[in-house]
GROMACS .gro file of C-alpha atoms in nm:
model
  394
    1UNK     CA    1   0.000   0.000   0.000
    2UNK     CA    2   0.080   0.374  -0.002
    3UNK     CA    3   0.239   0.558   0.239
    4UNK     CA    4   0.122   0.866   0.421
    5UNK     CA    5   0.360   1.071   0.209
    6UNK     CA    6   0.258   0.919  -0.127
    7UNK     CA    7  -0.095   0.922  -0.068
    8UNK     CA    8  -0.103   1.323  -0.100
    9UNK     CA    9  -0.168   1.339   0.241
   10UNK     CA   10  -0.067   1.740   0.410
   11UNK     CA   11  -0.024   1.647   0.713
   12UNK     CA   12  -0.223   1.906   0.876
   13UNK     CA   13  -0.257   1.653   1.170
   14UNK     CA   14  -0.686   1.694   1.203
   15UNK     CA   15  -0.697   1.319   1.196
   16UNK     CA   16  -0.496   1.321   1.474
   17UNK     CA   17  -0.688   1.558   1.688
   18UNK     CA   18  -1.053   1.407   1.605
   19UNK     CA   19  -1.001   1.029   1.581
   20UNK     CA   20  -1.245   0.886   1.806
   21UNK     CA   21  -0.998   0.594   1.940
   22UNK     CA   22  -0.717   0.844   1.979
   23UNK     CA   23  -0.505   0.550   1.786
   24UNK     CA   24  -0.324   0.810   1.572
   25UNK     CA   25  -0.015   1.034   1.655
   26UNK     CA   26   0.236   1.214   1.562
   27UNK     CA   27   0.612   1.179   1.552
   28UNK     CA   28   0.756   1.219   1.931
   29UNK     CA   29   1.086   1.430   1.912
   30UNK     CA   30   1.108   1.559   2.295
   31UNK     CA   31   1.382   1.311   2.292
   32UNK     CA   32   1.616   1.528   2.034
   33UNK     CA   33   1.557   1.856   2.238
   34UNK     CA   34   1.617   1.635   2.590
   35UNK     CA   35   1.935   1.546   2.430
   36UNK     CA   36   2.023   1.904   2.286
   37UNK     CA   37   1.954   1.990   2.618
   38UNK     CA   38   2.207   1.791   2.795
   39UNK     CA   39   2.450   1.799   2.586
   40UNK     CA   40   2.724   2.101   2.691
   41UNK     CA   41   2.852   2.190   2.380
   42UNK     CA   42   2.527   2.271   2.180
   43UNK     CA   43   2.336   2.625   2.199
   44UNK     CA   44   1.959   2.524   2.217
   45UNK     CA   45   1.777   2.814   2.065
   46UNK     CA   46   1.380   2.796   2.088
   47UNK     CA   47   1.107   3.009   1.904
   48UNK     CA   48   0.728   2.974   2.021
   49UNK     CA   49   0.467   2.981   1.773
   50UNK     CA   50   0.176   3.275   1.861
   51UNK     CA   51  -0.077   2.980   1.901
   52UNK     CA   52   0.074   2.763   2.145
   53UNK     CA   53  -0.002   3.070   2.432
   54UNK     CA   54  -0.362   2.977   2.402
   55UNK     CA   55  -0.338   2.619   2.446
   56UNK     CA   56   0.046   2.551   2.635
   57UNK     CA   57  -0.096   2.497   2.973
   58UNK     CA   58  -0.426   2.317   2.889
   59UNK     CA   59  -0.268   1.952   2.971
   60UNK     CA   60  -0.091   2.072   3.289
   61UNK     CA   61  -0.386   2.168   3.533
   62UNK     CA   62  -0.306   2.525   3.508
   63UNK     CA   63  -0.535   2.786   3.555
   64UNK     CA   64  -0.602   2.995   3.267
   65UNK     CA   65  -0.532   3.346   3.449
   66UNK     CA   66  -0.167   3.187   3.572
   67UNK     CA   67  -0.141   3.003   3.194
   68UNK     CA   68   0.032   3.323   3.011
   69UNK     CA   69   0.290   3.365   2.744
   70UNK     CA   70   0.563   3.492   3.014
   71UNK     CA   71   0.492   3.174   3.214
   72UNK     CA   72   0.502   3.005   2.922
   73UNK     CA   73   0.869   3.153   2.844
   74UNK     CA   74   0.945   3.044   3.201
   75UNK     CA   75   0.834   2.669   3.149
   76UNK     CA   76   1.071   2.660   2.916
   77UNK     CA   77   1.370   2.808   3.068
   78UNK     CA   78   1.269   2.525   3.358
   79UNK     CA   79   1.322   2.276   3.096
   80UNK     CA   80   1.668   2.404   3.052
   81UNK     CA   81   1.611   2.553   2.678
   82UNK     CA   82   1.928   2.863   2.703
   83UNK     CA   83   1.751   3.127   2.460
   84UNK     CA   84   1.348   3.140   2.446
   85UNK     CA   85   1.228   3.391   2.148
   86UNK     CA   86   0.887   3.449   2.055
   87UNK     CA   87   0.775   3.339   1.708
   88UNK     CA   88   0.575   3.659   1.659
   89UNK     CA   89   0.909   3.845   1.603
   90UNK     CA   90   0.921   3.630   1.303
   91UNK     CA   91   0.520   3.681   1.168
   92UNK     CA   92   0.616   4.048   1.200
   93UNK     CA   93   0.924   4.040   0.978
   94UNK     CA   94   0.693   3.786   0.744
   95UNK     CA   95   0.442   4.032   0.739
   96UNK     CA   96   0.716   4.311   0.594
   97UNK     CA   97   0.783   4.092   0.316
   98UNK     CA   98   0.466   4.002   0.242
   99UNK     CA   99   0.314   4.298   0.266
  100UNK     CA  100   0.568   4.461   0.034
  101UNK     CA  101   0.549   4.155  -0.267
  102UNK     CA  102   0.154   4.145  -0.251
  103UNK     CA  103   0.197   4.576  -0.260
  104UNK     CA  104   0.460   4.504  -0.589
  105UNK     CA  105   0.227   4.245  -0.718
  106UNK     CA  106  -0.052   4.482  -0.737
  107UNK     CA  107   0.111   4.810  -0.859
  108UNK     CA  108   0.366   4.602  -1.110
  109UNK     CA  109   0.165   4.346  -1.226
  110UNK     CA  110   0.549   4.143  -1.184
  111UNK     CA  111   0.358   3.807  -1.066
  112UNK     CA  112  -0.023   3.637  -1.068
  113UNK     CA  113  -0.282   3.740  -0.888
  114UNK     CA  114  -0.461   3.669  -0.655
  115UNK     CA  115  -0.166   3.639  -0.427
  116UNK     CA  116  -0.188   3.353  -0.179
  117UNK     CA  117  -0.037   3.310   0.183
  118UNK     CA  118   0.235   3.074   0.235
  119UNK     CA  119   0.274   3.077   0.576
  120UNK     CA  120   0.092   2.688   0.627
  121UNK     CA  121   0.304   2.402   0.552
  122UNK     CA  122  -0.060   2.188   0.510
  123UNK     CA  123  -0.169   2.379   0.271
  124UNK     CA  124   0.132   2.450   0.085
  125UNK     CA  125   0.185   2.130   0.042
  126UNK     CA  126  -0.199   2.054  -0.025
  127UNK     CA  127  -0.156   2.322  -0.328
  128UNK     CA  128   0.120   2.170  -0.438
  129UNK     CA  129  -0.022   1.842  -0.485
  130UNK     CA  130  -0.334   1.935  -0.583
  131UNK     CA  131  -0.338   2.226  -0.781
  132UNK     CA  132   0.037   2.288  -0.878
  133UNK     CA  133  -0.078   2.504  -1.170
  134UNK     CA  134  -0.148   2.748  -0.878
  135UNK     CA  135   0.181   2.739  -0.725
  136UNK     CA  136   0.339   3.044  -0.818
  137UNK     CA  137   0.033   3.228  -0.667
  138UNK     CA  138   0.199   3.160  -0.314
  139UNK     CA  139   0.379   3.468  -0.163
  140UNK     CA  140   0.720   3.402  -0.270
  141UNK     CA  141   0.756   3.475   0.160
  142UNK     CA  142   0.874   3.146   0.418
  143UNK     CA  143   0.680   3.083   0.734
  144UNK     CA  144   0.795   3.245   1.037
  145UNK     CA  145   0.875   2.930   1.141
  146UNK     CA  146   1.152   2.880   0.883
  147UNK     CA  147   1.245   3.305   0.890
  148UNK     CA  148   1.283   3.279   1.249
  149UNK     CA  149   1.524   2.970   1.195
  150UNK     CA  150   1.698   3.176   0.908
  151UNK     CA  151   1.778   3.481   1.125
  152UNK     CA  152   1.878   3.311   1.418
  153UNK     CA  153   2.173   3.107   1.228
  154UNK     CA  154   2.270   3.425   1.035
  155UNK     CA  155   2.227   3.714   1.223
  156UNK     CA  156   2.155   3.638   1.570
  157UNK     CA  157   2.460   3.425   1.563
  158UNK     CA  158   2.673   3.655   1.442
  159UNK     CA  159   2.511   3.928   1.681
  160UNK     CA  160   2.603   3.662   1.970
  161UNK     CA  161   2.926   3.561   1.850
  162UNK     CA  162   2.781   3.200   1.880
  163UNK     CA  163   2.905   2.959   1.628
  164UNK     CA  164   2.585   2.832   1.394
  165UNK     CA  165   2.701   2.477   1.382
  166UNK     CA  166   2.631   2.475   1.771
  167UNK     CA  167   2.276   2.634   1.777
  168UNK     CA  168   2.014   2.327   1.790
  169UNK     CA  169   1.737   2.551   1.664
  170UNK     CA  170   1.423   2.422   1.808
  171UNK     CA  171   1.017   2.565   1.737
  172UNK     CA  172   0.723   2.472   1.965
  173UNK     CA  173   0.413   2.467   1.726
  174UNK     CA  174   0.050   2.424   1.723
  175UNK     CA  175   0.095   2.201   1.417
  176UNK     CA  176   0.185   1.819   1.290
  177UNK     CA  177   0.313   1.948   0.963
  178UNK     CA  178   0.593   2.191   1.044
  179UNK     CA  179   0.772   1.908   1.084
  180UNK     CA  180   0.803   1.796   0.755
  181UNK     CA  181   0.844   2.182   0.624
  182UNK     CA  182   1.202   2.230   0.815
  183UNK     CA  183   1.266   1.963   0.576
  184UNK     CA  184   1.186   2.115   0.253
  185UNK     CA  185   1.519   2.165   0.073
  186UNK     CA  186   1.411   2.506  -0.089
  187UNK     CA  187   1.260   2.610   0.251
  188UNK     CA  188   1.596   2.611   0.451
  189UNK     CA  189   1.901   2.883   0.397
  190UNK     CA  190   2.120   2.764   0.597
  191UNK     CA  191   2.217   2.371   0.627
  192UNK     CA  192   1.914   2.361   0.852
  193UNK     CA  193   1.747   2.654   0.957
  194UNK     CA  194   1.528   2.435   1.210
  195UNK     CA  195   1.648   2.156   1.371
  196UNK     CA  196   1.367   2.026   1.590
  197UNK     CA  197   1.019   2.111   1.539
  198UNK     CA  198   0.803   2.006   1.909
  199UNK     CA  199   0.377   1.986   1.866
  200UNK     CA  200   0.230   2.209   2.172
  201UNK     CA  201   0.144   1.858   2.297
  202UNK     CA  202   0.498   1.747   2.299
  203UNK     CA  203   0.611   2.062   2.481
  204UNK     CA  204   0.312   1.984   2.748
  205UNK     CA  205   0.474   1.615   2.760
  206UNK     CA  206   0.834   1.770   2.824
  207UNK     CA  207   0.717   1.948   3.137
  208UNK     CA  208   0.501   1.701   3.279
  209UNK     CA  209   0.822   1.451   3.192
  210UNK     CA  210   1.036   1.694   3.380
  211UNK     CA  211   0.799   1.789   3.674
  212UNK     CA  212   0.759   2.173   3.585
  213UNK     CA  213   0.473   2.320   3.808
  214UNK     CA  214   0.366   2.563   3.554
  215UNK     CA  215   0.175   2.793   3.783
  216UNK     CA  216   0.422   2.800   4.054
  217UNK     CA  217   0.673   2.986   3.812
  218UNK     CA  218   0.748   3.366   3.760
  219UNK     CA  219   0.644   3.546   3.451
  220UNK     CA  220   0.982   3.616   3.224
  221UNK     CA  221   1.030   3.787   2.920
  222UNK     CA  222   1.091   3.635   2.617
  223UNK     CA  223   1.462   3.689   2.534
  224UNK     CA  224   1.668   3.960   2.273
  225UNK     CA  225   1.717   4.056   2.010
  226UNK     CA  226   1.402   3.810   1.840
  227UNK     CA  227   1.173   3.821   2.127
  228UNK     CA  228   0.916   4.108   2.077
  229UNK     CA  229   0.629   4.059   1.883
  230UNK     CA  230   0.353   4.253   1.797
  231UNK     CA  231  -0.034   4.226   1.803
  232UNK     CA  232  -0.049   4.195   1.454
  233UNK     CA  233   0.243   3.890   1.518
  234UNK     CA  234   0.026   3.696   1.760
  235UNK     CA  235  -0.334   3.708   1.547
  236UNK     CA  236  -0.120   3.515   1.287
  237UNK     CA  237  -0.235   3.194   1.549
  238UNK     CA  238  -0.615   3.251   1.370
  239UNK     CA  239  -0.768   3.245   1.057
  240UNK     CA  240  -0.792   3.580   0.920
  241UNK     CA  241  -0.512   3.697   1.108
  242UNK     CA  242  -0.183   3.696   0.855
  243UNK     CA  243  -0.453   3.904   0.632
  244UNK     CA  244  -0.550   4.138   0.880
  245UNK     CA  245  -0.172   4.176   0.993
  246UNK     CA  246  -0.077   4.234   0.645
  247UNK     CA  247  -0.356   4.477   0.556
  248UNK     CA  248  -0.258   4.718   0.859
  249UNK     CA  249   0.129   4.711   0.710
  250UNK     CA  250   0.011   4.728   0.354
  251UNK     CA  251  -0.197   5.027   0.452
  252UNK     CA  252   0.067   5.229   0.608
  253UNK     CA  253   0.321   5.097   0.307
  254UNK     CA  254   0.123   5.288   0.053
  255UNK     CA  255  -0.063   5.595   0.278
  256UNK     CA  256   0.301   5.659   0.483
  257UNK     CA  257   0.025   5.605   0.796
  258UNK     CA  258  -0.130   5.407   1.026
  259UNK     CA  259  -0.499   5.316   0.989
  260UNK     CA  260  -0.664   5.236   1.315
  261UNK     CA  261  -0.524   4.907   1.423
  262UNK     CA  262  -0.918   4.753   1.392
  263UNK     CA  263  -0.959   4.912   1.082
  264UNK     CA  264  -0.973   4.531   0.903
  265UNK     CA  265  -1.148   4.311   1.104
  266UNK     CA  266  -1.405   4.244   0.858
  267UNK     CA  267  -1.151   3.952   0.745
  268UNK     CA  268  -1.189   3.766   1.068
  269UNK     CA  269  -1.299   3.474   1.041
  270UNK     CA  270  -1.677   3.336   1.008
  271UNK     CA  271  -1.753   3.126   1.257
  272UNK     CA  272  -1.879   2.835   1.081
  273UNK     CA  273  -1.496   2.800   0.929
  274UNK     CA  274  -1.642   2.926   0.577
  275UNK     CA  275  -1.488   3.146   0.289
  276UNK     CA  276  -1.505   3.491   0.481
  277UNK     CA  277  -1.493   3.735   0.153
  278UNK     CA  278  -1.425   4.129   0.221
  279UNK     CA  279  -1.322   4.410  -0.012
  280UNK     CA  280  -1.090   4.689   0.173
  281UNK     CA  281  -1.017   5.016  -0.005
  282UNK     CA  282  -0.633   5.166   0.094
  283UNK     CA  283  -0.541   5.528  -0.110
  284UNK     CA  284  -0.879   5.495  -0.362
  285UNK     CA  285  -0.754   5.143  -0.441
  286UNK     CA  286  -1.022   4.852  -0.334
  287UNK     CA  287  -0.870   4.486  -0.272
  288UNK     CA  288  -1.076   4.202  -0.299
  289UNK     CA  289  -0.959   3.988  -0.031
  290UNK     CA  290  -1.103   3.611   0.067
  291UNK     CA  291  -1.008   3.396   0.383
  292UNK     CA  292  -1.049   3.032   0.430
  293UNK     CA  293  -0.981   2.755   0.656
  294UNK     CA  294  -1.045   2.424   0.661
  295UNK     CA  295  -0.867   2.206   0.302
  296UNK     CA  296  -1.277   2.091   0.217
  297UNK     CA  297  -1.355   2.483   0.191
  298UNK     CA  298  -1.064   2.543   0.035
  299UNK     CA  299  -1.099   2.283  -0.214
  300UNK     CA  300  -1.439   2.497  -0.305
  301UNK     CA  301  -1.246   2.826  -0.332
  302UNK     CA  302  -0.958   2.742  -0.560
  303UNK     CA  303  -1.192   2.576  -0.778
  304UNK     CA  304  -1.428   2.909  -0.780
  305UNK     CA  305  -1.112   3.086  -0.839
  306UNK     CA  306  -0.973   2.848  -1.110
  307UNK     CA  307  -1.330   2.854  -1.269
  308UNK     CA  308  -1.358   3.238  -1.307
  309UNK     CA  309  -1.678   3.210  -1.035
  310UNK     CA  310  -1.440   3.439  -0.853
  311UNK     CA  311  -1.174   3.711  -0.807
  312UNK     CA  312  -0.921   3.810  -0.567
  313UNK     CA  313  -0.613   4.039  -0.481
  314UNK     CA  314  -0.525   3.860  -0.182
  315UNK     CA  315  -0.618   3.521  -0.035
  316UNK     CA  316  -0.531   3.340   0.316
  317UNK     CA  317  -0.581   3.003   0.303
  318UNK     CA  318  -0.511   2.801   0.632
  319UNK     CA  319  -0.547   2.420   0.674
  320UNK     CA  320  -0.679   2.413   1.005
  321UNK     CA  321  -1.079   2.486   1.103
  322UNK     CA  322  -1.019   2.848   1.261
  323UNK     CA  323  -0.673   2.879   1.196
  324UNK     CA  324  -0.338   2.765   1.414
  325UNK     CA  325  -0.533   2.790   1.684
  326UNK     CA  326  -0.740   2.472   1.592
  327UNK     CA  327  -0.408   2.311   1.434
  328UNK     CA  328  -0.315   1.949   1.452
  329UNK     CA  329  -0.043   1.979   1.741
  330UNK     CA  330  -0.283   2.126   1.987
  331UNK     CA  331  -0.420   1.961   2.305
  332UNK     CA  332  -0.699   1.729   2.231
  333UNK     CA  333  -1.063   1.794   2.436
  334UNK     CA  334  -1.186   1.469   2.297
  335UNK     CA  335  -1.567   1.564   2.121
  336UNK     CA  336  -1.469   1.941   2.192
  337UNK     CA  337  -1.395   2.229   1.921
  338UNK     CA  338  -1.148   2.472   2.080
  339UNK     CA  339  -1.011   2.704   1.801
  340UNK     CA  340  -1.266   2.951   1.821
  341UNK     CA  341  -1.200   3.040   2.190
  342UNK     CA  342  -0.856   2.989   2.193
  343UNK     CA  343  -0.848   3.229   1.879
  344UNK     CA  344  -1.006   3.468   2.077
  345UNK     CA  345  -0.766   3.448   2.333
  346UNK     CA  346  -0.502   3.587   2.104
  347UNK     CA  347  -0.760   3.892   1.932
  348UNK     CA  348  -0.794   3.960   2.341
  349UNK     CA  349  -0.386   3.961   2.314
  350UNK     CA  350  -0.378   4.183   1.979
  351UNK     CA  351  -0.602   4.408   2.197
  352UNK     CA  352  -0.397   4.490   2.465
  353UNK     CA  353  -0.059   4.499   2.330
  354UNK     CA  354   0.117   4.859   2.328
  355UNK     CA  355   0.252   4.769   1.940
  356UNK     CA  356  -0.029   4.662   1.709
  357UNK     CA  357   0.178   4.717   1.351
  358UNK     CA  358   0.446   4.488   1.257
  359UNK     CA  359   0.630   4.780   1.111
  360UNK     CA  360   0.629   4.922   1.445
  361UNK     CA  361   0.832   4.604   1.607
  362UNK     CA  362   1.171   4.765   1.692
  363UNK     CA  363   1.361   4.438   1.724
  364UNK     CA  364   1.223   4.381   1.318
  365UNK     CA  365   1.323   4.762   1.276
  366UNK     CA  366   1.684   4.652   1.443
  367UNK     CA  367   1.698   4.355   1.182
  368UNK     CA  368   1.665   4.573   0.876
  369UNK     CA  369   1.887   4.848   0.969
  370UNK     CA  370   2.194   4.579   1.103
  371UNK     CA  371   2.164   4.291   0.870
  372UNK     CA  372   1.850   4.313   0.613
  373UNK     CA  373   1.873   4.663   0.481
  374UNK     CA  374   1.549   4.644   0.340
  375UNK     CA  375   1.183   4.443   0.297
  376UNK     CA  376   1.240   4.240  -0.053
  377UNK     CA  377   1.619   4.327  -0.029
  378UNK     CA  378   1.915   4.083  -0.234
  379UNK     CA  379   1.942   3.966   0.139
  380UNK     CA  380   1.606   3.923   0.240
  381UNK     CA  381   1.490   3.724  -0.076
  382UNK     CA  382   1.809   3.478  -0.011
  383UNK     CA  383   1.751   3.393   0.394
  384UNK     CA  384   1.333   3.498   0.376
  385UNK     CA  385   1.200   3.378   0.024
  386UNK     CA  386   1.192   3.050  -0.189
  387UNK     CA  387   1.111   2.970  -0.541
  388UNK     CA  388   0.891   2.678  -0.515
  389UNK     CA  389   1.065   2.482  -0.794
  390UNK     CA  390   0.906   2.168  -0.975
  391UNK     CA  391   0.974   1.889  -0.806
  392UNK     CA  392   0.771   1.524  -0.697
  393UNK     CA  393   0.710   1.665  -0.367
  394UNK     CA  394   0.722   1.372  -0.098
   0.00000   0.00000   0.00000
């Protein structure tokens, strides 16, 4: 018979999370970080995706006012991880890029529209597979997953005078297929830009494993230079959220201003997971945007697209029913649907935070002016873009 890889399958992981017998899983690596861990000579570096705050201290008894992203930093300083970064610093510096190509997309007419996100390894790959004639629709842009493991080889090495071959570069996400992505040849600048990729359920595993009493620790900050994050960095954990993030940064892009941070939340997500469809006007210019999550629904919208039924400028496709939030590495409530309210959990986040623009980060400001020089640079298309070339993908 076939295997899972040559069935087509994108390993979005929702099998996992609603099998009825819980007989299915995913790949166990806590024992490659334990061993990073211990071992004296290696650097363990670890980003944290913007999802995994909603959902990190579900399996641990934790209360939910104690279960915050500091503690969460905390946790995994317990676990003995030497640099803890947040992965929003990286959806941030995504956003820049993207926001800039869909912006030189639009005004140079340089690539086809409608422009789709890139940012989900499921659906990448399901697009690939499925409708490769699409392909070169997808933001030219990497994850932050695999930016964040750029950068923090390149420049964060050299900013730390650490030598790369000793960073074990580790991500904690809220999804099953990120680890096959920091496999992707054309995905990785460096030898390997990510070495370890944990599910939120593994990271749970490692603390329970190693006794961590989650609520008994102090809050700490997320380390520097790739720790801060924005609002618009941590939405990126629902559907509708890379959109939204990259509408406020498109926005200022063109206008040389802000709008109001809640200018675009008509591209939030429906709540019965459906094709949420809005049309947002930026300097007299009106984009026709769609968001979808879920592959069924978007199996519907590329073929609506593909059949002329409909038209975009800009399209966010994410594999998961509501986003990251719901993704396939996130603690099971068996018979329970959780992405909704833990998505809300991070637009509650987005709320509060003093920096709602991804332009606005400082540390992403930082990046530019030391190492980048500039969104869709020489520098930033070799560590932050690929070329999805044709290849059998497997």
């Amino acid at each position: 018979g076939l295997g899972i890889s040559e069935a087509g399958c994108a390993f979005c992981g929702q099998c996992i999370t609603h099998c009825p017998t819980g007989a299915l899983s995913a790949r166990d690596d806590t024992d490659r970080v334990f061993d990073a861990i211990e071992d004296s000579e290696t650097v363990t570096v670890m980003q944290i995706a913007p999802a995994v705050r909603s959902a990190w201290a579900d399996a641990l008894g934790c209360a939910d006012e104690l279960a915050t992203e500091k503690r969460m930093v905390a946790a995994a300083k317990a676990l003995g991880i030497d640099y803890v970064f947040d992965t929003n610093f990286a959806a941030d510096l995504t956003i820049m890029e993207e926001a800039s190509e869909l912006i030189k997309r639009i005004t140079k007419g340089n690539a086809p529209t409608p422009m789709f996100t890139s940012c989900c390894p499921g659906w990448v790959r399901y697009m690939r597979l499925s409708y490769p004639e699409l392909a070169c629709n997808l933001s030219s842009a990497k994850s932050p997953q695999q930016m964040f493991g750029a950068v923090a080889k390149t420049y964060f090495a050299e900013k730390m005078g650490i030598d790369p071959k000793k960073i074990c570069s580790i991500s904690v996400m809220p999804c099953s297929s990120k680890k096959y992505e920091c496999d992707v040849p054309e995905l990785n600048s460096t030898d390997k830009d990510v070495d370890v990729v944990l599910t939120t359920r593994e990271f749970s595993r490692m603390l329970k494993a190693n006794h961590v009493n989650a609520e008994a620790l102090s809050e700490t900050e997320f380390d520097s230079p790739l720790g801060t994050g924005s609002g618009a960095g941590v939405i990126f954990g629902a559907t509708g959220g890379v959109m939204e993030a990259a509408l406020r940064t498109a926005h200022y892009l063109i206008t040389g201003k802000n709008a109001d941070a809640d200018a675009f939340k008509t591209v939030r997500r429906a709540d019965d997971y459906g094709i949420r469809e809005a049309e947002v006007t930026i300097n007299g210019k009106t984009l026709r945007a769609a968001v979808v999550s879920g592959l069924a629904n978007t199996k519907a919208l590329l073929d609506n697209i593909k059949s002329g039924r409909a038209s975009y400028d800009f399209v966010e496709v994410m594999a998961c029913p509501g986003g990251c939030a719901g993704g396939g590495g996130q603690p099971i409530t068996d018979g329970v649907e959780l992405s909704l309210c833990r998505g809300e959990k991070l637009y509650a986040l987005d709320s509060k935070n003093a920096l709602r623009f991804s332009h606005e980060n400082p540390d992403v400001k930082a990046l530019y002016t030391e190492f980048l020089e500039a969104p869709l640079s020489h520098k930033a298309h070799e560590l932050l873009h690929t070329t999805y070339v044709k290849r059998s993908i497997n």
